[in-house]
XYZ file of C-alpha atoms in Angstrom:
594
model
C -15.044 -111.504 -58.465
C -14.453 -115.322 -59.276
C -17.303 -117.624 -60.725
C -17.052 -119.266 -57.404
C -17.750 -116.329 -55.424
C -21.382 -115.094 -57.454
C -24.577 -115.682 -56.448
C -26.031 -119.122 -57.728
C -28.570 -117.690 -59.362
C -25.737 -115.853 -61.450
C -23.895 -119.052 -62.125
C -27.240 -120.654 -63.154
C -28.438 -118.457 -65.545
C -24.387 -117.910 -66.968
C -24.861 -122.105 -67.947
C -28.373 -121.687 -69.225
C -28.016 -118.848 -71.358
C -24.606 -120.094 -72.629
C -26.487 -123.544 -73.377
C -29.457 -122.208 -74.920
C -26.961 -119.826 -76.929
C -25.089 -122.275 -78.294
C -27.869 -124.676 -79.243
C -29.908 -122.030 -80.848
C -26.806 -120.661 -83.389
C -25.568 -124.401 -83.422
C -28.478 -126.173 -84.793
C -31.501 -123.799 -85.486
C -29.879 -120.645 -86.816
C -26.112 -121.991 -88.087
C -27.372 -121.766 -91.911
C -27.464 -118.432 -91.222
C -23.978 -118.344 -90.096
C -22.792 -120.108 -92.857
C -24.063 -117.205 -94.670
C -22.378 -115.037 -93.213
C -18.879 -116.630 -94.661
C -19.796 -116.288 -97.986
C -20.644 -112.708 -97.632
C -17.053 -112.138 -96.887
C -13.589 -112.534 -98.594
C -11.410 -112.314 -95.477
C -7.754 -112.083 -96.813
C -4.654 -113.325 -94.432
C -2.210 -110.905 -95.480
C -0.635 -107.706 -94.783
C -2.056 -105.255 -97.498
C -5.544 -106.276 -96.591
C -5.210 -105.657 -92.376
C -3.822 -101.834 -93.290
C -6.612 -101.602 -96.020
C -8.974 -102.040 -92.661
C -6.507 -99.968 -90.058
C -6.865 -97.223 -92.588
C -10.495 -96.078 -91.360
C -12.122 -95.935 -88.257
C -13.746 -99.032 -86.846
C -11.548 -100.675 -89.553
C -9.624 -102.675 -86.888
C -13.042 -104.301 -84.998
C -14.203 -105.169 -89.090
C -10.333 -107.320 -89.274
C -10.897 -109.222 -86.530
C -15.232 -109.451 -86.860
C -14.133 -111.256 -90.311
C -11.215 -113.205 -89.060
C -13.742 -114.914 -86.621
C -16.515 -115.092 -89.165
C -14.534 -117.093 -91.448
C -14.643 -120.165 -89.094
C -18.244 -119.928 -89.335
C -18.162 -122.559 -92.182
C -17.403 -125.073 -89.536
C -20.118 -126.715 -87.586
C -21.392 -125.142 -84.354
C -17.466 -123.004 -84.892
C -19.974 -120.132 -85.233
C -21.805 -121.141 -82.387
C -18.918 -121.410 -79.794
C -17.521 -118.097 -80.866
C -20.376 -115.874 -80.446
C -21.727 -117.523 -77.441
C -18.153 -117.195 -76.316
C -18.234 -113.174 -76.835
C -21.726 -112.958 -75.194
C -20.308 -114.907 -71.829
C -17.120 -112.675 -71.806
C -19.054 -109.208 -72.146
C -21.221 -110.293 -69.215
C -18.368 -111.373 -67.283
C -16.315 -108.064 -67.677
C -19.552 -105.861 -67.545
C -19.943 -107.320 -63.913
C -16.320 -106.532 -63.321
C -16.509 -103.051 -64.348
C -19.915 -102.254 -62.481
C -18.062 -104.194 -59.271
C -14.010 -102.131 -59.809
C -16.398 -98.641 -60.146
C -18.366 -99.289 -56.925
C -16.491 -101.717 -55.044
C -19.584 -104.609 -54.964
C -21.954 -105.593 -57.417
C -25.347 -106.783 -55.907
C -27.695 -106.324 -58.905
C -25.727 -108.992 -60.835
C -28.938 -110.118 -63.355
C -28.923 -106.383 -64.737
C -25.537 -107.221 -66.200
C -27.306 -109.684 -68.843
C -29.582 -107.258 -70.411
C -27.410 -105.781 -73.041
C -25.733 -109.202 -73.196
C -29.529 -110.196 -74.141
C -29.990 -107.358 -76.090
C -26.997 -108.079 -78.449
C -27.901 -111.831 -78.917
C -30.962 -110.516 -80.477
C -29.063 -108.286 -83.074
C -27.058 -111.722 -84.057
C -30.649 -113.107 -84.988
C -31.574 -109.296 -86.775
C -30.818 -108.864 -90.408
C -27.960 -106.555 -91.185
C -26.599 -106.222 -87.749
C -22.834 -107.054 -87.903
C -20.956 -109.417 -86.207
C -17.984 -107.172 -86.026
C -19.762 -104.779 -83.812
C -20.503 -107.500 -80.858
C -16.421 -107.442 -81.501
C -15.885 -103.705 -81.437
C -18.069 -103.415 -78.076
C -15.924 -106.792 -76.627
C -12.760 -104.627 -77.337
C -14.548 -101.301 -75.980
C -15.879 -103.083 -73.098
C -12.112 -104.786 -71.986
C -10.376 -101.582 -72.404
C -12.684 -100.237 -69.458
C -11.802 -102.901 -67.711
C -7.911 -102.531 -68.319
C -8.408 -98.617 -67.809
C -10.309 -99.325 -64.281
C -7.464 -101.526 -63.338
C -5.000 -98.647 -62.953
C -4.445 -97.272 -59.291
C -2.778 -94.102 -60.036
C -4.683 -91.660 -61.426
C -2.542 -89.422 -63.154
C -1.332 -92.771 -64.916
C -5.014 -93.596 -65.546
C -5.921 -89.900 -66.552
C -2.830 -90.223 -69.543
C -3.952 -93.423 -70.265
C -7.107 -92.191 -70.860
C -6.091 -89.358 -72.900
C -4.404 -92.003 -75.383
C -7.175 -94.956 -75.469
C -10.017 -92.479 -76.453
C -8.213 -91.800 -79.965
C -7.215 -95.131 -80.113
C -10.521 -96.938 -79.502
C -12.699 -94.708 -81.406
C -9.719 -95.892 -84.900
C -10.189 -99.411 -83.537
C -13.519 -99.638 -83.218
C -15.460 -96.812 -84.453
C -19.026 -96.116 -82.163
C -17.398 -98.678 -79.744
C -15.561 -95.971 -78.071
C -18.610 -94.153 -76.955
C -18.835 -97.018 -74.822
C -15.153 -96.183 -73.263
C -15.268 -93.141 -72.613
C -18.914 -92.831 -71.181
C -18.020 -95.527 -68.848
C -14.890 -94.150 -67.927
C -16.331 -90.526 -67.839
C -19.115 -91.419 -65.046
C -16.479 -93.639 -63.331
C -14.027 -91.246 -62.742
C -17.226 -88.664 -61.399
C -17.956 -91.541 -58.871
C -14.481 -91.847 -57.732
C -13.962 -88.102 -57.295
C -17.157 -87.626 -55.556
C -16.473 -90.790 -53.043
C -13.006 -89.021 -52.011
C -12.142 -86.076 -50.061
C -11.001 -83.174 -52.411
C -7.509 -83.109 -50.757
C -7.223 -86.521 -51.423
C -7.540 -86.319 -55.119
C -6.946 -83.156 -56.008
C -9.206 -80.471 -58.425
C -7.274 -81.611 -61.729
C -9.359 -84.925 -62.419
C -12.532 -82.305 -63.325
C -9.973 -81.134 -65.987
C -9.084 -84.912 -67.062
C -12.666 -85.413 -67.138
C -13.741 -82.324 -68.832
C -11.203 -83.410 -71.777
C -12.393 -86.849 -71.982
C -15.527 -84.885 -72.932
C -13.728 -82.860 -75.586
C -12.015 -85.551 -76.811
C -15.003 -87.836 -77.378
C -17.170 -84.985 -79.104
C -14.082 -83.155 -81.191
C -11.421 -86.235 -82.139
C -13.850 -87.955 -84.771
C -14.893 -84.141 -86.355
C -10.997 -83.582 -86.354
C -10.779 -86.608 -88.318
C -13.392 -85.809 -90.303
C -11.930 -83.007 -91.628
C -8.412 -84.060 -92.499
C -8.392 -87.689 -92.811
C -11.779 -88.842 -93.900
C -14.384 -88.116 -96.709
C -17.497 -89.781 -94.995
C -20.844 -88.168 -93.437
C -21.167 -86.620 -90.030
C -23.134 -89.949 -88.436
C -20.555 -92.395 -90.031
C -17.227 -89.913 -88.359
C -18.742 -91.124 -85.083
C -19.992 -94.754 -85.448
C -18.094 -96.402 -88.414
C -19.405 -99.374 -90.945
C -18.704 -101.881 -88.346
C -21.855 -101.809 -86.523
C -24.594 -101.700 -89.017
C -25.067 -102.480 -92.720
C -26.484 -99.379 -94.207
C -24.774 -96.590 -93.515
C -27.607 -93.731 -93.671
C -28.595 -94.254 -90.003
C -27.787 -95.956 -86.434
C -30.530 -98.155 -85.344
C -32.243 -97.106 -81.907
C -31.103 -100.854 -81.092
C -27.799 -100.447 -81.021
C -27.569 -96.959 -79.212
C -29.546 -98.418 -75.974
C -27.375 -101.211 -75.823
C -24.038 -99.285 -76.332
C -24.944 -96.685 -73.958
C -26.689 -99.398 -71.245
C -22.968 -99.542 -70.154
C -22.600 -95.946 -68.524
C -26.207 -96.511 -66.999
C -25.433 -99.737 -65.360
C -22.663 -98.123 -63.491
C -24.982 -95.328 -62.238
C -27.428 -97.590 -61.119
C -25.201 -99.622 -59.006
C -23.362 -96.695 -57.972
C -26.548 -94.609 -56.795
C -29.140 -97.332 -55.875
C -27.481 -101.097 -56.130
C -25.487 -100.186 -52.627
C -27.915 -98.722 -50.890
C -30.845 -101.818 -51.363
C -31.846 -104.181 -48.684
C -31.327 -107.924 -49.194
C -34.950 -108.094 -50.156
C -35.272 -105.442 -52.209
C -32.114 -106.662 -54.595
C -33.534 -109.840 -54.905
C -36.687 -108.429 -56.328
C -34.678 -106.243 -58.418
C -32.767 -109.478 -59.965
C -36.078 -111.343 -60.483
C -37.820 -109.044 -61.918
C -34.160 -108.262 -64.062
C -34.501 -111.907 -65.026
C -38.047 -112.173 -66.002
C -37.398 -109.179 -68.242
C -34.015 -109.932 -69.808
C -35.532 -113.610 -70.755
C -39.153 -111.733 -71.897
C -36.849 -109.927 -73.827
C -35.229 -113.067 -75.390
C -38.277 -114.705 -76.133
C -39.930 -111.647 -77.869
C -36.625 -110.946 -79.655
C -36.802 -114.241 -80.884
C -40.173 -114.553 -81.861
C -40.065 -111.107 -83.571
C -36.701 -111.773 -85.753
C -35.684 -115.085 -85.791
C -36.830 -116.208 -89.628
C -36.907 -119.789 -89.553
C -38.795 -120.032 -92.906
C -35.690 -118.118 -94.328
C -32.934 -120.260 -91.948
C -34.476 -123.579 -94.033
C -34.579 -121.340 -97.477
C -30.943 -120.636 -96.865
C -30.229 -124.402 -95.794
C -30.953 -125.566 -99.339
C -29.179 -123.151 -101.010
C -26.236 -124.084 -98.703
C -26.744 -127.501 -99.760
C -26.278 -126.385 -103.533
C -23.302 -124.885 -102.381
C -21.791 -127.752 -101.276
C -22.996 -129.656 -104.040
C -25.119 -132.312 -101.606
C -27.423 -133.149 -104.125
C -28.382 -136.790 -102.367
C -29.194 -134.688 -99.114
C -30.952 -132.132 -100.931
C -33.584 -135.167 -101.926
C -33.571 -136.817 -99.119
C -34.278 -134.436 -96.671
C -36.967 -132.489 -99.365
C -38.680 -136.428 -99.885
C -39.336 -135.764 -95.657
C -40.397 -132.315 -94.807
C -41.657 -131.208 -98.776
C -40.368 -127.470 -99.191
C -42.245 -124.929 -100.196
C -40.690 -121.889 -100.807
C -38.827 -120.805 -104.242
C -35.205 -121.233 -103.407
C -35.733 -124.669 -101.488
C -37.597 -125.476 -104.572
C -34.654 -124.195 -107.049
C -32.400 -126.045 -104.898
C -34.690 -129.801 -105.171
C -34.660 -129.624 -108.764
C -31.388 -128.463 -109.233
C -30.747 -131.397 -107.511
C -32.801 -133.810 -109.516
C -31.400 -132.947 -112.510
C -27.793 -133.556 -111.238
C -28.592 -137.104 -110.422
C -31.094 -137.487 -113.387
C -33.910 -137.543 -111.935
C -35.851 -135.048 -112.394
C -38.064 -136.520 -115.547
C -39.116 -139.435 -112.548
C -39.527 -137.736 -109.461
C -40.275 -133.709 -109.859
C -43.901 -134.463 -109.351
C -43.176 -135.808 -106.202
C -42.753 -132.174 -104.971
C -44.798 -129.074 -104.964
C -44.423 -127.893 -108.078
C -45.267 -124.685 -109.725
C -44.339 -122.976 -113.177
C -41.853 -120.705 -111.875
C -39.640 -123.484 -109.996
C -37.210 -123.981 -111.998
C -35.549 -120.517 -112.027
C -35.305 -117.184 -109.978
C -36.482 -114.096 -112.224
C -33.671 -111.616 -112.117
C -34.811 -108.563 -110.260
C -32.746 -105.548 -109.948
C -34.155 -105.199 -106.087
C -31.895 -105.780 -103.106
C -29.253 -108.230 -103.126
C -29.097 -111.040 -106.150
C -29.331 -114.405 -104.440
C -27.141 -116.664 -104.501
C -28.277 -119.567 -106.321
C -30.228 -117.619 -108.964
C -27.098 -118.503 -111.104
C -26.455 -122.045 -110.134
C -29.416 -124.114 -112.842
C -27.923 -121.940 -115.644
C -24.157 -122.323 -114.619
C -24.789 -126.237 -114.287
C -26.722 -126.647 -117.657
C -23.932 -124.887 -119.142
C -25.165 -120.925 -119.976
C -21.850 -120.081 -118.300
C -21.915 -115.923 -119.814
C -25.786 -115.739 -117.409
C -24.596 -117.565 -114.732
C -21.749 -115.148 -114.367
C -23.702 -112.251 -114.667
C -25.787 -113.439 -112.055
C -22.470 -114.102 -109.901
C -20.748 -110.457 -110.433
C -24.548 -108.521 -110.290
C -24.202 -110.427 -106.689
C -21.028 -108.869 -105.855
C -22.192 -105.304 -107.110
C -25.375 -105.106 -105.056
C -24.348 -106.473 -101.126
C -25.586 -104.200 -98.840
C -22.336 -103.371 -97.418
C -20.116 -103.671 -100.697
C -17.835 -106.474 -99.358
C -16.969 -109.196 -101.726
C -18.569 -112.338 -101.215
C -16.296 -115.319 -101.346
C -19.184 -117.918 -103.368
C -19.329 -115.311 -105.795
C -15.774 -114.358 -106.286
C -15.497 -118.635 -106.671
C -18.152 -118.690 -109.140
C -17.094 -115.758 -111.757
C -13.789 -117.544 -111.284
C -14.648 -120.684 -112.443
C -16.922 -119.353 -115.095
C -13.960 -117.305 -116.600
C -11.684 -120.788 -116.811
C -14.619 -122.626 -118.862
C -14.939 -119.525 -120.837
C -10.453 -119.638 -121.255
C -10.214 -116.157 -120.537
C -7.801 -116.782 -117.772
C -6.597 -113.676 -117.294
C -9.928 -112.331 -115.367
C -10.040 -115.429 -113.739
C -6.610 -115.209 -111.753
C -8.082 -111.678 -111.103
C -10.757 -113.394 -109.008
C -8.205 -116.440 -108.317
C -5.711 -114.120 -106.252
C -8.106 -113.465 -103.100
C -9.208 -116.384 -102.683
C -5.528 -117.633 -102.583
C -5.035 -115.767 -99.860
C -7.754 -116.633 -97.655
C -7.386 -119.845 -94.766
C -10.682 -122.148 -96.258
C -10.317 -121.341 -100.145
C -6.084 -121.616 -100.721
C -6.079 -124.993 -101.911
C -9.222 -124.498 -104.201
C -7.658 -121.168 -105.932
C -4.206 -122.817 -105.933
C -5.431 -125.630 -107.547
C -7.172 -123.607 -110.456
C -4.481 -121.058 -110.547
C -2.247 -124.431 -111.715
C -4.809 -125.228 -114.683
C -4.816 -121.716 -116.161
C -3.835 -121.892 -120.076
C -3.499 -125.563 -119.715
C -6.392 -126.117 -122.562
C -5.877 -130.311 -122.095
C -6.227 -130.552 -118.005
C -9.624 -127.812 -118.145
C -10.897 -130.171 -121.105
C -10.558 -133.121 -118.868
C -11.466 -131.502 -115.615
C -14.800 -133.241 -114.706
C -16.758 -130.119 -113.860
C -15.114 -128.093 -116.160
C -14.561 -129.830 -119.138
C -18.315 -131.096 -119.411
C -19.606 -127.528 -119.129
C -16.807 -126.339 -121.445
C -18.565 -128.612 -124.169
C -22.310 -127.499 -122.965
C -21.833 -124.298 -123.827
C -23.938 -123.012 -126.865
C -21.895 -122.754 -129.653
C -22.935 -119.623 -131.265
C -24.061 -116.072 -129.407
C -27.894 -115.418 -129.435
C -29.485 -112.670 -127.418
C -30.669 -114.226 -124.107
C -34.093 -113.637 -122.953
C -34.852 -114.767 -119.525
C -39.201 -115.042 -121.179
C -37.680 -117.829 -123.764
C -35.210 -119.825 -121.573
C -36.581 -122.509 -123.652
C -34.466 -121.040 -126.858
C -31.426 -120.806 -124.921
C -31.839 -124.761 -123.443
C -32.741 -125.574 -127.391
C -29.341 -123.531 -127.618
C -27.823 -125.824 -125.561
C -28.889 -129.006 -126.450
C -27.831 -128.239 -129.971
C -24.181 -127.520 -129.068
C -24.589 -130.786 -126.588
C -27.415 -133.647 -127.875
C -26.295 -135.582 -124.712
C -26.115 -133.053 -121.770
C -28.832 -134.799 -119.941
C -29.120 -131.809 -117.265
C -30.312 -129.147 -119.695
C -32.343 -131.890 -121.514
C -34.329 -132.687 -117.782
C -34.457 -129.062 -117.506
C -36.423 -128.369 -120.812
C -38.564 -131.266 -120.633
C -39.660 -130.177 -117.096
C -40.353 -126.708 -118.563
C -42.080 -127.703 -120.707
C -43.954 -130.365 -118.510
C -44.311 -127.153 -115.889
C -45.755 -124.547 -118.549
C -48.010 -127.207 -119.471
C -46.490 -127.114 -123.187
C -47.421 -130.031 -125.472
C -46.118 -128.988 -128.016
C -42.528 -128.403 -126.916
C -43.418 -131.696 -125.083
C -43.677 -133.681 -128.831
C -41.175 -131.549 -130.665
C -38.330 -132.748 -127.969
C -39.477 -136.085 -127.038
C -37.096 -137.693 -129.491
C -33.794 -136.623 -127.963
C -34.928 -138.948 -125.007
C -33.239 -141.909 -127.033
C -29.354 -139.792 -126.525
C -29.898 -139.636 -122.658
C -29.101 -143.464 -121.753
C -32.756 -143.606 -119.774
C -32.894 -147.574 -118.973
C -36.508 -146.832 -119.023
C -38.254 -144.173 -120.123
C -39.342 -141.685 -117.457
C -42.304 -141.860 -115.899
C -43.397 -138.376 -115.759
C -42.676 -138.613 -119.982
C -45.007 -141.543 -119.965
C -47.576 -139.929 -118.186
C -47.750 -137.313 -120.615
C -48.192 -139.181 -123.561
C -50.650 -141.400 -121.945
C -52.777 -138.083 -121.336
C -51.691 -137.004 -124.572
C -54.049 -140.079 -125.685
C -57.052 -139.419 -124.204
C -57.511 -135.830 -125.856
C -56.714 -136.221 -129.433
C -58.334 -138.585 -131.336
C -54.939 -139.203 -134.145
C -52.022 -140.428 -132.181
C -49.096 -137.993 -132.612
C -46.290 -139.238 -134.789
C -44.012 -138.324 -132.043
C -46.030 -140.829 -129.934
C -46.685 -143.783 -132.455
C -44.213 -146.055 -130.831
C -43.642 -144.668 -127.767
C -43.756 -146.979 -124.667
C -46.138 -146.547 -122.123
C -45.967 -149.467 -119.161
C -49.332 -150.586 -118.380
C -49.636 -149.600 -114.861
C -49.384 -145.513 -116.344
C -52.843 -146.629 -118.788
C -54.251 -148.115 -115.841
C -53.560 -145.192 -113.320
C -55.232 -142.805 -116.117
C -58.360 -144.412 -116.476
C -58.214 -144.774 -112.500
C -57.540 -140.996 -112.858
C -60.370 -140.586 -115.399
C -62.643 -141.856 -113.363
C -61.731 -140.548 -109.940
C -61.706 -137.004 -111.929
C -64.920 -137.140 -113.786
C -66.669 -138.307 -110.599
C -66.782 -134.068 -109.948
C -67.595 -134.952 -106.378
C -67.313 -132.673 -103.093
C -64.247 -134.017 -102.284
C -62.801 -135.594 -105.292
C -59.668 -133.385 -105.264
C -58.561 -134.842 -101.751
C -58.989 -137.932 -103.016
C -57.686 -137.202 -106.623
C -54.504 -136.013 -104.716
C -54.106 -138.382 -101.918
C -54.270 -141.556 -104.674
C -52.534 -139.547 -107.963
C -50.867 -136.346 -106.147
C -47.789 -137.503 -107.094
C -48.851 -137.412 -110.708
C -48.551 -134.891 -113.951
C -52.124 -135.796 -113.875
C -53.384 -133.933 -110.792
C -50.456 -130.761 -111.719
C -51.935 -130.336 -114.896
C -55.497 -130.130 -113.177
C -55.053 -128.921 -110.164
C -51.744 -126.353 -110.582
């Protein structure tokens, strides 16, 4: 049936859902798809699409990763899943319509539709199993299309070994809804008409669907008995099949009975109830599917640490100075960013601070993130922030290399000169669409000593690296930064990042012993935050540290602290609100009030 021949209602909800799909993955939930690409290495060549067609499902992965790579385009993400969602309504309706010749209770059709645009929102559903039920779903379709049946019944016999390889539980799907078709169309003809043999076709359908993956099983594959049937393309973890996803692949088969037994025999008034009360459901569902695993806390988490990716460290500010993050990684990312453009000794205290922003503790727990690496990699601890890179590779939930970790232990291995490993990492991501002409580029510089010396990423971190090995305790990253600024008395980024350690663990003394290197950073003033402290410093000793003696202090920082001094020892009800609404921007109120 053409668009132009459906109900309105049909059409209506087809534009709304699409709409509301594509704003909702283009603009609320796309740092989540952006994700997505970096989980992946998708390779465009030959050894890497029969490394897939080698397993079952292997096929629906291919293609699940060829689309996700575009998902580190704007709203690309977007367009392509809404796109798959539209299409498997659009043949669903099709199929129900070819099996029983009309297809009146058209709003059913959007419930696993519905269903499966939840699972895009859930963690550790795979996109490549929204394309192994697509390919499923048009295979019926093609299968339904043939007229005779001992064409159809052959063609059968070959598609339910060759969707199962292609896309693993997706050919449940096929052959249940080909399975209660072919009942239907048996039972709706006399038996001269078609003859005894299609029980036999169907009885082997059976046997085929239950026998041809344990056949497999025992000559082709080593795997369990749950992944023989379903494949890795569907879920992450591959102990068990989430309730989830067995409703929705087997709401196919039921959709045809219910037409078949009840959708022809409804009054007008009836199906319109039943398509109503369809609709309220299917978009109760979407709401509470939504509301239930749609993380938006996590989507803005994940939108600075795609920042950091992309190196935006002017957006990173600028959108942190508006809407003042508060969870760890946003945090990370803000003063990653401040001490890229040297800043973070002036404006760190503009943010919600805490003594445990500056780095991610490594815990061996789920999957490393991301950026844990990144501060350490950019103040120039290059050996940590690799380990941090490769322990991210080791421990994805579904063991597929991510492509912003396989570019990060690559880079790390050309400051480091062992360029050997790197072209190990370097090779992949030659061969992939978005990262050839970074890897070829890099793959030009290996063993050229002069153009990695003058490389402005490289070179600089070449030269921050400490110059002698020391054992590296995540407790006393202050030893490894004193490391660091020994090997490079001018690398202003590990310099910001000590001071505001310091400054953070409310350290004086670290404060005094380092205040002296300010004089190599080119300040054009001394930072405020610096000022502040000695200024406090001040008040609470009664001999002026040497380290102090001639330090400059602007008079507008002695002013604010006896402003400060006063507003603080006033010990009133509701001094702290005003403390922070007049000085919350201070070192003053974090040292008080942190």
């Amino acid at each position: 049936m053409s668009l132009s021949k459906r109900p309105l209602s049909e059409i209506l909800f087809l534009i709304l859902f699409g709409a509301a799909s594509m704003i909702f993955f283009g603009f609320f939930y796309n740092q989540h798809l952006y994700r997505l690409e970096q989980l992946q290495l998708f390779q465009l060549t030959f050894s890497y699409l029969f490394e897939h067609l080698a397993v079952q499902g292997g096929f629906a992965i291919w293609l699940g990763e060829f689309l996700t790579q575009f998902f580190r385009l704007p709203v690309a993400g977007a367009i392509i899943i809404t796109s798959l969602l539209i299409l498997l309504q659009r043949v669903t309706r099709s199929i129900i319509s070819r099996v029983s010749g009309s297809s009146n209770i058209t709003m059913l059709t959007f419930l696993p539709v519905a269903g499966y645009s939840i699972l895009m929102i859930a963690d550790y559903y795979c996109f490549s199993g929204l394309v192994g039920l697509m390919i499923s779903v048009l295979t019926v379709f093609l299968y339904l299309k043939i007229n005779n049946e001992k064409r159809r019944i052959l063609t059968g016999m070959i598609l339910i070994p060759a969707i199962y390889w292609l896309t693993g539980a997706g050919y449940l799907v096929f052959s249940s809804c080909i399975i209660v078709a072919e009942v239907f169309w048996r039972l709706q003809k006399p038996r001269k008409e078609s003859g005894f043999n299609i029980w036999w076709a169907i009885f082997l359908y059976l046997f085929l669907t239950i026998t041809f993956p344990l056949i497999i099983r025992k000559y082709f594959l080593i795997d369990t008995l749950l992944q023989s049937y379903i494949s890795e393309a569907y879920f992450q973890f591959r102990i068990f099949f989430p309730l989830p996803l067995i409703i929705i692949l087997f709401s196919f088969p039921v959709l045809i009975l219910i037409q078949n037994l009840a959708g022809g025999k409804m009054r007008t008034g009836l199906v319109k109830i039943v398509n109503v009360s369809s609709l309220v459901i299917m978009s109760g569902l979407l709401l509470w599917g939504g509301a239930k695993y749609a993380d938006f806390k996590s989507e803005n988490e994940i939108k600075y640490d795609n920042w950091v990716y992309d190196k935006k460290w002017e957006k990173i500010i600028r959108i942190a100075e508006k809407e003042q993050p508060e969870g760890r990684t946003s945090m990370l990312a803000v003063n990653l960013a401040l001490a890229k453009t040297g800043r973070l000794s002036s404006d760190m205290f503009n943010f919600n601070q805490n003594e445990n922003s500056l780095f991610l503790n490594f815990e061996k727990r789920g999957m490393t993130p991301f950026i844990a690496g990144e501060p350490y990699y950019y103040m120039g601890l290059i050996n940590f922030a690799q380990f941090f890179a490769m322990e991210t590779i080791e421990s994805t939930p579904d063991a597929k290399y991510p492509s912003r970790s396989f570019r990060r232990v690559a880079e790390t291995y050309i400051i480091n000169g062992q360029y050997d490993i790197a072209l190990k990492y370097l090779t992949p991501l030659s061969h992939t669409l978005f990262y050839r002409r970074w890897a070829k580029e890099r793959m030009a510089i290996l063993n050229k000593e002069e153009d990695i010396n003058n490389h402005t990423e490289y070179g600089e971190l070449r030269r921050s690296r400490p110059r002698y090995d020391f054992y590296f305790d995540e407790k006393q990253i202050a030893m490894a930064m004193q490391f660091l600024m020994a090997a490079n008395p001018e690398n202003r980024t590990v310099y910001e990042y000590l001071m505001g350690y310091y400054l953070l663990k409310k350290d004086f003394n670290g404060f005094l012993l380092n205040i002296s290197l300010a004089k190599n950073m080119n300040y054009s003033e001394m930072p405020i935050h610096f000022q502040e402290v000695a200024a406090y410093i001040h008040t609470i000793t009664p001999d002026i540290p040497k380290q102090l003696i001639d330090f400059p202090v602007k008079n507008v920082v002695i002013n604010g602290i006896n402003s400060y001094a006063q507003m603080f020892g006033a010990g009133s009800r509701d001094a702290k609100e005003k403390i922070k609404k007049e000085f919350g921007n201070t070192y003053w109120y974090y040292l008080h009030f942190k």
